[in-house]
Amino acid sequence: MKTIIEPFRIKSVEPIHMTTPEQRQKMLEKARFNLFALRSKDVIIDLLTDSGTGAMSSEQWASIMRGDESYAGSPSFQRFEAAVQNLMPFEHIIPTHQGRAAEAILFSILAGIGKNIPSNTHFDTTRGNIESSGARAHDLVIAEGTDPNSLHPFKGNMDLKRLADYLDKHGQSVPCVMLTITNNAGGGQPVSLENIRAVAALAKSHGRPFIIDGCRFAENAYFIKQRESGQQGREIADIVRDCFSVADGMTMSAKKDGFANIGGWLALNDADLAEQARNKLIQTEGFPTYGGLAGRDLEAIAQGLTEIIDDDYLRYRIRTNEYIVERLDDMGIPVVKPAGGHAVFIDARQWLSHIPPLQYPGQAVAVGLYEIGGIRSCEIGTVMFGRQPDGSEIPAAMDLVRLAMPRRTYTQSHADYIVETCAELMESKDSLKGYRITKEPKIMRHFTSHFEKLA
Ligand code: F0G
């Protein structure tokens, strides 16, 4: 069969509130053109993030009733721990309320002034947690990873030569080597098993712990199965185990490939580090058998981890993004290719070449998609990354707009509607204007900045 259908039936639905372009224009002005400030009920298709926005299965909802809310030693924790260890064989599994809490705990121990932490590309919260400790975060993705047109099958790979030089140069000031799978900020691009192993070997040869940011581990494993020689025909679960068995720890947001609406964890092999992390956890998140989550959340994650590694689900998920990318590409809209695991990325810098990076072409595309079709997307470019720790502003490596797909939430007709909205925007794209930021916070400005459209 050519048609790849959603491999699930719908048992419970949530209405979408339809709006007109005129209503959306007013809403945009009220939100100061920051899409984070919109009410979600005023959004027709919400592609702001794939984080915590997925639909849970009937089995997950059933497991929620089994959640044991004991403060300490809950069987829900044991089920959660076993489900994580089944895929990621780490000694210590420390639950947190979401991924950034795991990062905050890890870097409160490992980072600090004078430290240097490399990754393929740090996600913004990871970078935020590192930099706010006074340490520096560096992105060492391969050159193809920042070229939207490169068809390299593993554009999330770490540049091994740069990493080797980095480790030689920074020596003892590197408390750990990170790797983000898939590489969210670089377009949801995967990292090969070969590259994961090579990064692990380099870190080990320098005596540095290797930590994987595993938010989208299942999507990454599916790409490995599709694209890496020798991996076809393997179980996704086995590929996942191979990826994590060479690492010393991981940070995780269960809001992505945990199939849950909330949750995360920090996993470590080192007992001393784990003890420090648990002590910090007690201070900031909660007792180590719940870590800021309810017992029912731990159950939802445990069940979710058994569902996310399903081949049929992953095939449908990745195919939806490929389908949209193929159609946008046919229309001449520059998109990051190949399609990413969790999102479609439009190259706004190339598409709106009349808007310079410091006037935020990505913001112009994101606002345009909302005006025309009520679609909420997210700028991942100069708005998000342009402000430097020293206060200066420089263009980000790319100006992308991310259309992130919530898991199991939208259908094929929603995908067609997204394509049609992009086609409409194509008609008016030359008249789109850039933006100016009129108010911004000191860090992570994209969430709360105010914008003004340039004349
Ligand atoms: N690492 C990566 C690669 C992420 O994509 C995210 C979150 C985090 C860490 C932090 O996890 O949200 O649970 O605290 N990404 C979301 C996104 C927010 O929209 O891409 P969190």
mmCIF file of N, CA and C in Angstrom, residues 56-67 299-300 303:
data_model
loop_
_atom_site.group_PDB
_atom_site.id
_atom_site.type_symbol
_atom_site.label_atom_id
_atom_site.label_comp_id
_atom_site.label_asym_id
_atom_site.label_seq_id
_atom_site.Cartn_x
_atom_site.Cartn_y
_atom_site.Cartn_z
ATOM 1 N N MET A 56 -2.132 10.828 24.336
ATOM 2 C CA MET A 56 -1.823 9.578 25.028
ATOM 3 C C MET A 56 -2.736 8.465 24.524
ATOM 4 N N SER A 57 -2.261 7.246 24.657
ATOM 5 C CA SER A 57 -3.038 6.080 24.215
ATOM 6 C C SER A 57 -4.036 5.668 25.298
ATOM 7 N N SER A 58 -4.967 4.802 24.924
ATOM 8 C CA SER A 58 -5.911 4.288 25.920
ATOM 9 C C SER A 58 -5.161 3.531 27.019
ATOM 10 N N GLU A 59 -4.090 2.842 26.660
ATOM 11 C CA GLU A 59 -3.305 2.126 27.680
ATOM 12 C C GLU A 59 -2.624 3.110 28.640
ATOM 13 N N GLN A 60 -2.185 4.250 28.108
ATOM 14 C CA GLN A 60 -1.578 5.245 29.004
ATOM 15 C C GLN A 60 -2.622 5.802 29.973
ATOM 16 N N TRP A 61 -3.814 6.107 29.429
ATOM 17 C CA TRP A 61 -4.859 6.621 30.320
ATOM 18 C C TRP A 61 -5.228 5.567 31.361
ATOM 19 N N ALA A 62 -5.231 4.308 30.944
ATOM 20 C CA ALA A 62 -5.533 3.246 31.907
ATOM 21 C C ALA A 62 -4.449 3.175 32.982
ATOM 22 N N SER A 63 -3.187 3.340 32.564
ATOM 23 C CA SER A 63 -2.094 3.226 33.533
ATOM 24 C C SER A 63 -2.132 4.381 34.539
ATOM 25 N N ILE A 64 -2.716 5.483 34.102
ATOM 26 C CA ILE A 64 -2.826 6.641 35.006
ATOM 27 C C ILE A 64 -3.636 6.282 36.259
ATOM 28 N N MET A 65 -4.662 5.464 36.071
ATOM 29 C CA MET A 65 -5.472 5.052 37.216
ATOM 30 C C MET A 65 -4.680 4.183 38.186
ATOM 31 N N ARG A 66 -3.599 3.547 37.668
ATOM 32 C CA ARG A 66 -2.807 2.667 38.506
ATOM 33 C C ARG A 66 -1.753 3.448 39.292
ATOM 34 N N GLY A 67 -1.600 4.722 38.946
ATOM 35 C CA GLY A 67 -0.559 5.529 39.595
ATOM 36 C C GLY A 67 -0.668 5.467 41.118
ATOM 37 N N GLU A 299 3.694 6.460 35.549
ATOM 38 C CA GLU A 299 3.027 5.338 34.867
ATOM 39 C C GLU A 299 2.831 5.646 33.376
ATOM 40 N N ALA A 300 2.401 6.880 33.087
ATOM 41 C CA ALA A 300 2.171 7.260 31.683
ATOM 42 C C ALA A 300 3.469 7.163 30.888
ATOM 43 N N GLN A 303 4.463 3.406 30.312
ATOM 44 C CA GLN A 303 3.685 2.824 29.209
ATOM 45 C C GLN A 303 4.103 3.452 27.875
#
